Tab-separated table of C-alpha atoms in Angstrom:
chain	number	residue	atom	x	y	z
C	1	MET	CA	128.666	82.785	111.007
C	2	ILE	CA	127.902	79.517	112.873
C	3	LYS	CA	131.383	77.729	114.379
C	4	GLY	CA	131.310	74.137	115.462
C	5	HIS	CA	127.968	73.318	117.102
C	6	GLN	CA	126.987	76.196	119.268
C	7	SER	CA	129.500	78.907	118.510
C	8	TRP	CA	129.011	82.228	116.576
C	9	LEU	CA	132.430	83.447	114.751
C	10	PHE	CA	132.153	87.143	114.291
C	11	LYS	CA	133.954	87.770	110.965
C	12	SER	CA	133.524	91.372	110.916
C	13	LYS	CA	134.960	92.046	114.589
C	14	PRO	CA	132.245	94.220	116.039
C	15	VAL	CA	134.324	96.368	118.664
C	16	LEU	CA	132.847	97.024	122.177
C	17	ILE	CA	133.443	100.836	121.924
C	18	SER	CA	132.569	101.939	125.281
C	19	SER	CA	131.401	100.116	128.451
C	20	SER	CA	130.411	101.066	132.078
C	21	ALA	CA	130.026	99.909	135.720
C	22	VAL	CA	127.893	101.111	138.127
C	23	GLY	CA	128.026	100.169	141.901
C	24	GLY	CA	126.536	100.503	145.324
C	25	PRO	CA	127.937	101.418	148.560
C	26	PHE	CA	129.403	97.867	149.548
C	27	GLU	CA	130.876	97.625	145.977
C	28	ALA	CA	132.528	100.733	146.898
C	29	LYS	CA	134.367	99.312	149.482
C	30	GLY	CA	135.675	96.162	147.517
C	31	PRO	CA	139.008	96.114	145.697
C	32	LEU	CA	137.736	96.861	142.259
C	33	ALA	CA	136.098	100.370	143.279
C	34	ASP	CA	138.374	102.340	141.072
C	35	ASP	CA	137.134	100.643	138.074
C	36	PHE	CA	133.647	101.724	138.467
C	37	ASP	CA	132.103	104.579	136.462
C	38	VAL	CA	129.544	105.558	139.000
C	39	LEU	CA	129.494	104.445	142.638
C	40	HIS	CA	126.413	105.205	144.779
C	41	GLN	CA	126.777	105.703	148.393
C	42	ASP	CA	123.028	105.238	148.763
C	43	ILE	CA	121.643	101.704	148.684
C	44	TRP	CA	118.324	103.063	147.813
C	45	VAL	CA	119.935	105.369	145.082
C	46	GLY	CA	117.444	108.183	146.183
C	47	GLN	CA	114.425	106.011	145.250
C	48	ASP	CA	111.653	104.874	147.711
C	49	SER	CA	111.974	101.079	146.733
C	50	PHE	CA	114.813	98.606	146.150
C	51	GLU	CA	112.977	97.702	142.509
C	52	LYS	CA	113.255	101.393	141.536
C	53	ALA	CA	116.934	101.557	142.909
C	54	GLU	CA	117.835	98.914	140.490
C	55	LYS	CA	116.414	100.448	137.838
C	56	LYS	CA	118.202	103.669	138.405
C	57	LEU	CA	121.444	101.660	138.460
C	58	LEU	CA	120.482	100.345	135.058
C	59	GLU	CA	119.486	103.720	133.785
C	60	ASP	CA	122.808	104.991	134.960
C	61	ALA	CA	125.016	102.458	133.290
C	62	CYS	CA	123.328	102.746	129.898
C	63	GLU	CA	123.568	106.466	129.785
C	64	THR	CA	127.339	106.379	130.959
C	65	ALA	CA	128.284	103.887	128.121
C	66	ILE	CA	126.474	105.866	125.652
C	67	ARG	CA	127.975	109.309	126.759
C	68	LYS	CA	131.389	107.470	127.076
C	69	ALA	CA	130.827	106.204	123.347
C	70	LYS	CA	130.128	109.969	122.446
C	71	LEU	CA	126.835	108.950	121.018
C	72	LYS	CA	123.035	109.974	121.716
C	73	LYS	CA	120.826	107.461	122.537
C	74	GLU	CA	119.006	108.057	119.389
C	75	ASP	CA	122.036	106.535	117.756
C	76	ILE	CA	121.408	103.141	119.557
C	77	HIS	CA	119.681	100.987	117.267
C	78	PHE	CA	118.853	98.113	119.713
C	79	LEU	CA	118.958	97.625	123.497
C	80	LEU	CA	119.546	94.140	124.733
C	81	SER	CA	118.967	94.050	128.385
C	82	GLY	CA	118.234	91.625	131.302
C	83	ASP	CA	118.175	91.377	135.234
C	84	LEU	CA	116.903	88.961	137.907
C	85	MET	CA	113.382	90.734	138.665
C	86	ASN	CA	110.088	88.918	137.998
C	87	GLN	CA	109.107	89.924	134.312
C	88	ILE	CA	112.407	91.663	134.101
C	89	ILE	CA	111.219	94.952	135.117
C	90	SER	CA	114.557	96.550	135.477
C	91	SER	CA	115.225	96.291	131.945
C	92	SER	CA	111.891	97.261	130.521
C	93	PHE	CA	111.451	100.269	132.626
C	94	THR	CA	115.033	101.148	131.553
C	95	ALA	CA	114.086	100.835	128.023
C	96	ARG	CA	111.115	102.815	128.467
C	97	THR	CA	113.378	105.691	129.930
C	98	LEU	CA	115.902	105.609	126.920
C	99	GLY	CA	113.114	104.921	124.342
C	100	VAL	CA	115.437	102.759	122.277
C	101	PRO	CA	113.985	99.696	120.342
C	102	TYR	CA	114.622	96.965	122.666
C	103	LEU	CA	114.714	93.248	123.334
C	104	GLY	CA	114.568	92.003	126.577
C	105	ILE	CA	116.375	88.920	127.752
C	106	PHE	CA	116.452	86.413	130.602
C	107	GLY	CA	119.611	84.298	131.206
C	108	ALA	CA	119.443	85.275	135.020
C	109	CYS	CA	123.031	85.835	135.918
C	110	SER	CA	124.180	84.999	132.470
C	111	SER	CA	122.232	87.791	130.956
C	112	ALA	CA	125.211	90.209	130.647
C	113	MET	CA	127.018	87.913	128.059
C	114	GLU	CA	124.077	86.611	126.550
C	115	GLY	CA	122.867	90.344	125.718
C	116	LEU	CA	126.838	90.841	124.437
C	117	ALA	CA	126.564	87.989	122.214
C	118	LEU	CA	123.204	88.935	120.746
C	119	ALA	CA	124.292	92.690	120.481
C	120	SER	CA	127.376	91.558	118.522
C	121	LEU	CA	125.801	89.100	116.537
C	122	LEU	CA	123.359	92.186	115.401
C	123	VAL	CA	126.292	94.318	114.464
C	124	ASP	CA	128.230	91.278	112.833
C	125	SER	CA	125.347	90.547	110.546
C	126	GLN	CA	125.012	94.267	109.804
C	127	ASN	CA	121.368	94.473	111.077
C	128	ALA	CA	122.529	97.342	113.491
C	129	GLU	CA	125.366	99.897	113.652
C	130	TYR	CA	125.331	100.522	117.406
C	131	THR	CA	123.787	97.881	119.676
C	132	LEU	CA	123.682	98.291	123.725
C	133	ALA	CA	123.979	95.251	125.983
C	134	ALA	CA	123.082	95.926	129.499
C	135	ALA	CA	122.651	93.801	132.773
C	136	SER	CA	121.663	94.568	136.500
C	137	SER	CA	121.080	93.408	139.907
C	138	HIS	CA	120.363	94.793	143.308
C	139	ASN	CA	121.512	92.909	146.548
C	140	LEU	CA	118.545	93.803	148.227
C	141	SER	CA	115.744	93.896	145.657
C	142	ALA	CA	117.209	90.128	144.935
C	143	GLU	CA	116.896	88.999	148.499
C	144	LYS	CA	113.445	90.202	148.781
C	145	GLN	CA	112.248	88.271	145.712
C	146	TYR	CA	114.326	85.138	145.814
C	147	ARG	CA	114.904	84.668	149.781
C	148	TYR	CA	113.426	86.339	152.856
C	149	PRO	CA	113.011	89.966	153.682
C	150	THR	CA	116.219	91.437	153.915
C	151	GLU	CA	116.230	92.607	157.869
C	152	TYR	CA	115.105	88.913	158.559
C	153	GLY	CA	117.440	87.031	160.724
C	154	ALA	CA	118.195	83.773	158.962
C	155	GLN	CA	121.681	82.168	159.129
C	156	LYS	CA	123.100	81.771	155.804
C	157	PRO	CA	125.696	78.746	155.111
C	158	PRO	CA	128.996	79.321	153.937
C	159	THR	CA	128.291	78.030	150.525
C	160	ALA	CA	125.770	81.418	150.133
C	161	GLN	CA	126.453	84.032	147.582
C	162	TRP	CA	126.329	88.002	147.917
C	163	THR	CA	124.270	89.447	145.157
C	164	VAL	CA	125.964	92.438	143.499
C	165	THR	CA	124.168	95.758	143.629
C	166	GLY	CA	125.369	97.302	140.357
C	167	ALA	CA	124.746	97.190	136.351
C	168	GLY	CA	127.032	97.254	133.536
C	169	ALA	CA	126.477	98.273	130.049
C	170	ALA	CA	128.234	98.160	126.781
C	171	VAL	CA	128.065	99.840	123.024
C	172	VAL	CA	129.004	97.563	120.389
C	173	SER	CA	129.654	99.063	117.042
C	174	LYS	CA	131.238	97.616	113.667
C	175	ALA	CA	134.235	99.932	113.765
C	176	GLY	CA	136.068	102.317	116.407
C	177	ASP	CA	138.398	101.717	119.418
C	178	GLY	CA	138.435	98.908	121.870
C	179	PRO	CA	138.363	95.298	122.166
C	180	TYR	CA	136.932	93.407	119.535
C	181	ILE	CA	134.318	90.816	119.982
C	182	THR	CA	135.529	87.757	118.088
C	183	SER	CA	133.084	84.874	119.133
C	184	ALA	CA	130.566	83.427	121.418
C	185	THR	CA	129.415	80.426	122.655
C	186	ILE	CA	125.931	79.768	123.607
C	187	GLY	CA	125.381	77.253	126.504
C	188	ARG	CA	122.813	74.730	126.738
C	189	VAL	CA	121.035	73.999	129.956
C	190	VAL	CA	122.759	71.877	132.351
C	191	ASP	CA	120.785	70.449	135.434
C	192	MET	CA	123.053	68.127	137.956
C	193	GLY	CA	119.909	67.893	140.520
C	194	LEU	CA	121.139	70.198	143.022
C	195	SER	CA	118.314	72.227	144.599
C	196	ASP	CA	119.852	74.173	147.277
C	197	PRO	CA	119.529	78.257	146.130
C	198	PHE	CA	122.168	78.755	148.980
C	199	ASN	CA	124.833	76.719	147.044
C	200	MET	CA	124.720	78.278	143.591
C	201	GLY	CA	127.992	78.057	142.632
C	202	ALA	CA	127.915	74.362	142.835
C	203	ALA	CA	124.810	74.034	140.715
C	204	MET	CA	126.237	76.433	138.000
C	205	ALA	CA	129.911	74.805	138.021
C	206	PRO	CA	128.910	71.967	135.453
C	207	ALA	CA	127.075	74.676	133.085
C	208	ALA	CA	130.220	76.798	132.820
C	209	VAL	CA	132.432	73.518	132.438
C	210	ALA	CA	130.100	72.670	129.327
C	211	THR	CA	130.475	75.789	127.843
C	212	ILE	CA	134.084	76.234	128.224
C	213	GLU	CA	134.643	72.752	126.497
C	214	ALA	CA	132.293	73.379	123.882
C	215	HIS	CA	134.022	76.728	123.129
C	216	PHE	CA	137.478	75.182	122.625
C	217	LYS	CA	136.097	72.306	120.777
C	218	ASP	CA	133.819	74.595	118.353
C	219	LEU	CA	136.640	77.179	117.858
C	220	ALA	CA	139.377	74.723	117.653
C	221	VAL	CA	141.839	76.412	120.256
C	222	GLU	CA	143.783	75.825	123.340
C	223	PRO	CA	142.951	77.348	126.772
C	224	ASP	CA	146.538	78.978	126.500
C	225	TYR	CA	144.937	81.108	123.716
C	226	TYR	CA	143.521	83.319	126.055
C	227	ASP	CA	145.522	85.392	128.687
C	228	LEU	CA	142.372	85.351	131.065
C	229	ILE	CA	139.324	83.148	131.551
C	230	ALA	CA	136.743	84.496	133.872
C	231	THR	CA	133.534	82.819	134.869
C	232	GLY	CA	130.688	84.884	135.992
C	233	ASP	CA	129.671	84.278	139.630
C	234	LEU	CA	130.507	80.813	140.780
C	235	GLY	CA	132.197	82.145	143.984
C	236	LYS	CA	134.681	80.081	145.713
C	237	VAL	CA	132.549	77.065	145.785
C	238	GLY	CA	131.780	76.877	142.249
C	239	HIS	CA	135.218	78.025	141.037
C	240	ARG	CA	136.909	75.094	142.756
C	241	ILE	CA	134.745	72.651	141.443
C	242	ALA	CA	134.932	73.959	137.873
C	243	THR	CA	138.755	74.084	138.182
C	244	ASP	CA	138.958	70.296	139.274
C	245	LEU	CA	136.252	69.370	136.880
C	246	LEU	CA	137.910	70.863	133.899
C	247	THR	CA	141.100	69.085	134.956
C	248	GLU	CA	139.151	65.817	135.376
C	249	HIS	CA	138.083	66.456	131.776
C	250	GLY	CA	141.398	66.794	130.506
C	251	LEU	CA	141.232	70.540	130.023
C	252	LYS	CA	144.001	72.321	132.130
C	253	ILE	CA	143.760	76.054	132.604
C	254	PRO	CA	146.784	77.234	134.928
C	255	SER	CA	145.349	78.662	138.036
C	256	ASP	CA	146.558	82.309	137.273
C	257	LYS	CA	144.575	82.564	134.079
C	258	PHE	CA	141.270	81.204	135.253
C	259	THR	CA	139.301	83.284	137.630
C	260	ASP	CA	135.775	84.325	138.537
C	261	CYS	CA	133.836	87.900	138.691
C	262	GLY	CA	132.250	86.628	142.032
C	263	LEU	CA	135.876	86.219	143.413
C	264	LEU	CA	137.363	89.559	142.157
C	265	ILE	CA	134.638	92.129	142.984
C	266	TYR	CA	134.796	91.801	146.736
C	267	GLY	CA	138.347	90.211	147.420
C	268	ASP	CA	138.419	88.217	150.584
C	269	ASN	CA	135.550	89.738	152.496
C	270	LYS	CA	133.957	87.325	154.926
C	271	GLN	CA	130.856	88.890	154.900
C	272	VAL	CA	130.009	87.850	151.244
C	273	PHE	CA	130.454	83.921	152.210
C	274	ALA	CA	131.433	82.173	148.784
C	275	GLY	CA	131.635	85.316	146.679
C	276	GLY	CA	129.798	87.750	144.476
C	277	SER	CA	126.818	86.713	142.410
C	278	GLY	CA	123.929	88.311	140.192
C	279	CYS	CA	123.751	89.898	136.660
C	280	GLY	CA	125.655	92.912	137.942
C	281	CYS	CA	128.644	90.629	138.963
C	282	SER	CA	129.663	89.667	135.580
C	283	ALA	CA	128.470	92.677	134.162
C	284	THR	CA	130.335	95.248	136.274
C	285	VAL	CA	133.496	93.026	136.618
C	286	THR	CA	133.774	92.803	132.809
C	287	TYR	CA	132.585	96.004	131.552
C	288	GLY	CA	134.722	97.926	134.557
C	289	HIS	CA	137.835	95.887	135.661
C	290	LEU	CA	138.637	93.745	132.899
C	291	VAL	CA	137.945	96.039	129.916
C	292	ASN	CA	140.169	98.457	131.608
C	293	ARG	CA	142.902	95.914	131.962
C	294	MET	CA	142.630	95.165	128.387
C	295	LYS	CA	142.707	98.652	127.424
C	296	LYS	CA	146.051	99.054	129.614
C	297	GLY	CA	147.414	96.027	127.632
C	298	GLU	CA	147.464	93.869	130.464
C	299	ILE	CA	145.457	91.399	128.699
C	300	ASN	CA	145.287	90.759	125.140
C	301	ARG	CA	142.340	87.808	124.920
C	302	MET	CA	139.857	87.007	127.172
C	303	LEU	CA	136.998	84.737	127.467
C	304	ILE	CA	134.058	85.742	129.808
C	305	ILE	CA	131.555	82.569	130.800
C	306	ALA	CA	128.590	84.511	132.490
C	307	THR	CA	126.796	81.735	134.532
C	308	GLY	CA	123.152	81.758	135.086
C	309	ALA	CA	120.858	79.812	137.743
C	310	LEU	CA	117.347	79.581	136.114
C	311	LEU	CA	115.397	78.923	139.258
C	312	SER	CA	112.342	80.983	140.434
C	313	PRO	CA	111.476	80.968	144.329
C	314	MET	CA	108.170	79.085	143.162
C	315	SER	CA	110.412	76.006	141.319
C	316	TYR	CA	112.402	75.813	144.433
C	317	GLN	CA	109.409	75.613	146.622
C	318	GLN	CA	107.962	73.133	144.440
C	319	LYS	CA	111.393	71.136	144.863
C	320	GLU	CA	112.513	71.531	141.533
C	321	SER	CA	116.102	71.017	141.062
C	322	ILE	CA	118.241	74.316	139.653
C	323	PRO	CA	118.858	74.362	135.849
C	324	CYS	CA	121.706	76.205	134.943
C	325	ILE	CA	123.282	77.796	131.897
C	326	ALA	CA	126.497	79.691	130.914
C	327	HIS	CA	127.282	81.991	127.907
C	328	ALA	CA	130.864	82.770	126.932
C	329	VAL	CA	131.952	85.767	124.816
C	330	SER	CA	135.564	86.139	123.618
C	331	PHE	CA	137.242	89.691	123.815
C	332	GLU	CA	140.625	90.338	121.756
C	333	MET	CA	142.403	93.745	121.699
N	1	MET	CA	101.841	68.647	145.513
N	2	SER	CA	105.120	68.149	143.691
N	3	SER	CA	105.193	64.524	142.225
N	4	LYS	CA	109.298	65.166	141.937
N	5	LYS	CA	110.055	65.350	145.268
N	6	LYS	CA	111.821	61.823	145.035
N	7	LYS	CA	112.798	62.654	141.631
N	8	LYS	CA	115.457	59.689	140.633
N	9	LEU	CA	118.874	61.340	139.831
N	10	THR	CA	120.846	59.631	136.940
N	11	PRO	CA	124.014	58.148	137.575
N	12	THR	CA	126.032	61.418	136.287
N	13	GLN	CA	124.126	63.488	138.661
N	14	GLN	CA	124.759	61.351	141.461
N	15	LYS	CA	128.621	61.175	140.336
N	16	TYR	CA	128.536	65.000	140.182
N	17	GLN	CA	126.798	65.742	143.404
N	18	ALA	CA	129.347	63.283	145.486
N	19	PHE	CA	132.237	65.267	143.323
N	20	ALA	CA	130.707	68.374	144.578
N	21	LYS	CA	129.892	67.651	148.266
N	22	THR	CA	133.452	66.911	149.023
N	23	ARG	CA	134.612	70.569	147.580
N	24	GLU	CA	131.916	72.555	149.481
N	25	PRO	CA	132.666	74.059	152.937
N	26	LYS	CA	130.522	72.507	155.717
N	27	ARG	CA	128.325	74.413	157.885
N	28	PRO	CA	130.155	74.557	161.247
N	29	VAL	CA	127.321	72.659	163.235
N	30	VAL	CA	129.106	72.233	166.547
N	31	THR	CA	130.171	76.000	166.581
N	32	ASN	CA	126.613	77.177	165.635
N	33	ALA	CA	125.021	74.979	168.103
N	34	ILE	CA	127.140	76.488	170.984
N	35	LYS	CA	126.560	80.088	169.828
N	36	ALA	CA	122.730	79.202	169.673
N	37	PHE	CA	123.119	77.916	173.015
N	38	LEU	CA	124.854	80.974	174.538
N	39	VAL	CA	122.979	83.486	172.717
N	40	GLY	CA	119.587	82.101	173.292
N	41	GLY	CA	120.334	81.379	176.877
N	42	ILE	CA	121.287	85.031	177.152
N	43	ILE	CA	117.966	86.226	176.039
N	44	CYS	CA	116.102	83.911	178.151
N	45	THR	CA	117.984	84.811	181.080
N	46	PHE	CA	117.160	88.358	180.321
N	47	GLY	CA	113.853	87.575	179.933
N	48	GLN	CA	113.776	85.794	183.351
N	49	GLY	CA	115.422	88.970	184.882
N	50	LEU	CA	112.524	90.999	183.437
N	51	GLN	CA	110.099	88.750	184.553
N	52	TRP	CA	111.601	89.233	188.378
N	53	PHE	CA	111.556	92.807	187.789
N	54	PHE	CA	107.683	92.804	187.116
N	55	ILE	CA	106.851	90.598	189.843
N	56	ARG	CA	109.177	92.405	192.418
N	57	TYR	CA	108.164	96.250	191.492
N	58	PHE	CA	104.925	96.081	189.633
N	59	ASN	CA	102.908	93.644	191.863
N	60	PHE	CA	102.600	91.059	189.088
N	61	THR	CA	102.092	87.169	189.784
N	62	GLU	CA	104.365	84.426	187.934
N	63	VAL	CA	101.531	83.999	185.680
N	64	THR	CA	100.430	87.596	184.720
N	65	ALA	CA	104.309	88.680	184.399
N	66	GLY	CA	104.553	86.861	181.263
N	67	ASN	CA	102.642	89.451	179.341
N	68	PRO	CA	104.960	92.534	179.917
N	69	THR	CA	107.956	90.523	179.742
N	70	VAL	CA	106.994	89.165	176.285
N	71	ALA	CA	105.945	92.803	175.271
N	72	ILE	CA	109.424	93.988	176.176
N	73	LEU	CA	111.459	91.494	174.279
N	74	ILE	CA	109.259	91.908	171.156
N	75	ILE	CA	109.516	95.781	171.241
N	76	ILE	CA	113.584	95.382	171.741
N	77	SER	CA	113.785	92.686	168.708
N	78	VAL	CA	111.225	95.000	166.551
N	79	LEU	CA	113.670	98.174	167.087
N	80	LEU	CA	116.817	95.908	166.356
N	81	THR	CA	115.106	94.785	163.202
N	82	GLY	CA	114.048	98.479	162.283
N	83	PHE	CA	117.686	99.612	162.785
N	84	GLY	CA	118.944	96.878	160.970
N	85	VAL	CA	121.041	95.172	163.517
N	86	TYR	CA	118.888	91.913	164.065
N	87	ASP	CA	119.953	90.232	160.761
N	88	HIS	CA	123.824	90.471	161.625
N	89	ILE	CA	123.163	89.364	165.167
N	90	ALA	CA	121.378	86.524	163.708
N	91	GLN	CA	123.785	85.601	161.236
N	92	TRP	CA	126.049	84.912	164.151
N	93	ALA	CA	123.702	83.545	166.666
N	94	GLY	CA	121.474	81.592	164.241
N	95	ALA	CA	118.881	79.640	166.170
N	96	GLY	CA	119.919	81.506	169.284
N	97	THR	CA	117.971	84.550	168.113
N	98	ALA	CA	115.275	82.554	165.768
N	99	VAL	CA	113.916	80.380	168.514
N	100	PRO	CA	113.016	82.832	171.297
N	101	VAL	CA	110.162	85.126	171.024
N	102	THR	CA	112.467	87.765	169.476
N	103	GLY	CA	112.853	85.784	166.391
N	104	PHE	CA	109.170	85.664	165.708
N	105	ALA	CA	108.747	89.580	166.369
N	106	ASN	CA	111.606	89.786	163.580
N	107	THR	CA	110.022	87.827	161.155
N	108	VAL	CA	106.709	90.179	161.263
N	109	ALA	CA	108.679	93.501	161.473
N	110	SER	CA	110.961	92.280	158.779
N	111	ALA	CA	108.342	91.316	156.391
N	112	SER	CA	106.355	94.654	157.264
N	113	ILE	CA	109.364	96.774	156.667
N	114	GLU	CA	110.543	95.024	153.345
N	115	HIS	CA	107.059	95.236	151.669
N	116	ARG	CA	106.225	98.962	152.751
N	117	SER	CA	107.114	100.079	149.199
N	118	GLU	CA	103.928	98.067	148.298
N	119	GLY	CA	101.638	100.169	150.314
N	120	TYR	CA	100.152	99.633	153.698
N	121	VAL	CA	97.243	97.139	152.440
N	122	LEU	CA	98.845	94.920	150.010
N	123	GLY	CA	102.267	95.444	151.239
N	124	VAL	CA	102.487	95.509	155.003
N	125	GLY	CA	99.261	94.008	155.651
N	126	GLY	CA	99.459	91.278	152.827
N	127	ASN	CA	103.000	90.193	153.836
N	128	MET	CA	103.316	91.018	157.550
N	129	PHE	CA	102.642	87.329	158.330
N	130	LYS	CA	104.396	85.981	155.237
N	131	LEU	CA	107.063	84.199	157.546
N	132	ALA	CA	105.296	84.179	160.717
N	133	GLY	CA	101.860	82.632	159.001
N	134	PRO	CA	102.938	79.161	159.053
N	135	VAL	CA	104.098	79.475	162.937
N	136	ILE	CA	100.794	80.796	163.818
N	137	ALA	CA	98.565	78.264	161.690
N	138	PHE	CA	100.469	75.226	162.998
N	139	GLY	CA	100.844	76.541	166.208
N	140	VAL	CA	97.012	76.978	166.770
N	141	PHE	CA	96.541	73.531	165.349
N	142	SER	CA	98.881	71.668	167.126
N	143	GLY	CA	97.474	73.315	170.431
N	144	PHE	CA	94.199	72.425	169.401
N	145	ALA	CA	95.158	68.932	169.006
N	146	VAL	CA	97.089	68.619	172.375
N	147	ALA	CA	94.270	70.065	174.070
N	148	LEU	CA	91.877	67.792	172.346
N	149	THR	CA	93.712	64.684	173.336
N	150	LYS	CA	94.056	65.901	176.781
N	151	ILE	CA	90.194	66.133	177.211
N	152	ILE	CA	89.815	62.924	175.836
N	153	ILE	CA	92.251	61.114	177.950
N	154	GLU	CA	90.421	62.714	181.211
N	155	LYS	CA	87.019	61.952	180.026
N	156	LEU	CA	88.357	58.177	179.810
N	157	GLY	CA	89.609	58.275	183.227
N	158	GLY	CA	93.201	58.952	182.542
N	159	ILE	CA	95.513	61.325	184.634
């Protein structure tokens, strides 16, 4: 049901009955390693290309989520998946393996929450019993496509971010055990004219702020309604800007309640510059770490705002600025 | 060509960019320059050492010793790229490893390794000069332009 201008209120309260997080070797060294279902020690995941490795991560995530829900893949009515590769090949090739009716989505790094919002909408509107929402990214396939060859010696600035090697998936159902998906806010594209692909945090922060403000306005709730508000992959730079921007707009979120998946996944590791990014960032942190915290009772209500930078390597070379988007999904125990 | 190169920013965009600018960590330019000077200098000193070595022990002249010296530097750079070390050194050294011939070898080697998964012809062959191509194209062109200028000046009775 539409609520306000751009939010959906899920009256039937679809349930996130299971979720999975799959990561790579670098994620295994991070502070959230225990929250991953599968951790691969091989960056190639036994494949002969980075693209195939990413597809394998996504397949693992989908299969793990289905298994944890004690379902068979035939039970899943629709798969909604997105990733960063050209023509979203990771998602489409995973859908080929699963053989489940599939809707491919692209919201760059916001794909995880875009997929979950749509998956919940399908269940809430009784157009599906079980839906699977998934997203993936791979550090090296993203570097290869968006930036330079992985072994190329280019110095990155401190505002750069580290694409997460990982995939997350979630099964949504009309009933069952787990957090409810209560509402979602679909973001609009915000472009503040920034064009530096090594500073995505600053480019995406205004989109996150716009969606957060829209969410509170549409749902008519205050920030203290949530125990945790986490953005997808703003990193240190974007998180700081978003915090200050929200404060300037009169929306004060206490700093212990406002965080970012890109800050959580690698902790204080200097190697990742400003923090983690990629579809896999919000997907693995939300579906692994944060959902686990909800199940442990540490969080009752949380809002995840996955942020995406909708650029392509070609648009960047043509000196276009970076259009950004953010989608928010609300989880309640 | 892009017509949006000088795209006008709206006042809101300008205000935000100024707002964001104050909250971004700056590139440590001075530290980077010192590191680049040190590493670049070390590589060049090493190259100079090699040149002396070839002149002293292998009967090369100052002119001909350039070829084996560059070959050795390229081989080392390609090996370091292949073993996955070069990009880590480069993150620390910046322009220090990018400017000498080692940086050029790294661009060719890294692009070749990266696109091996697309096959030898379309992958390695087609992408090998992805990063090095502009250097070759503009290097050859500027060499040609400088040579032409020199000939014209000489013919006109200059130096």
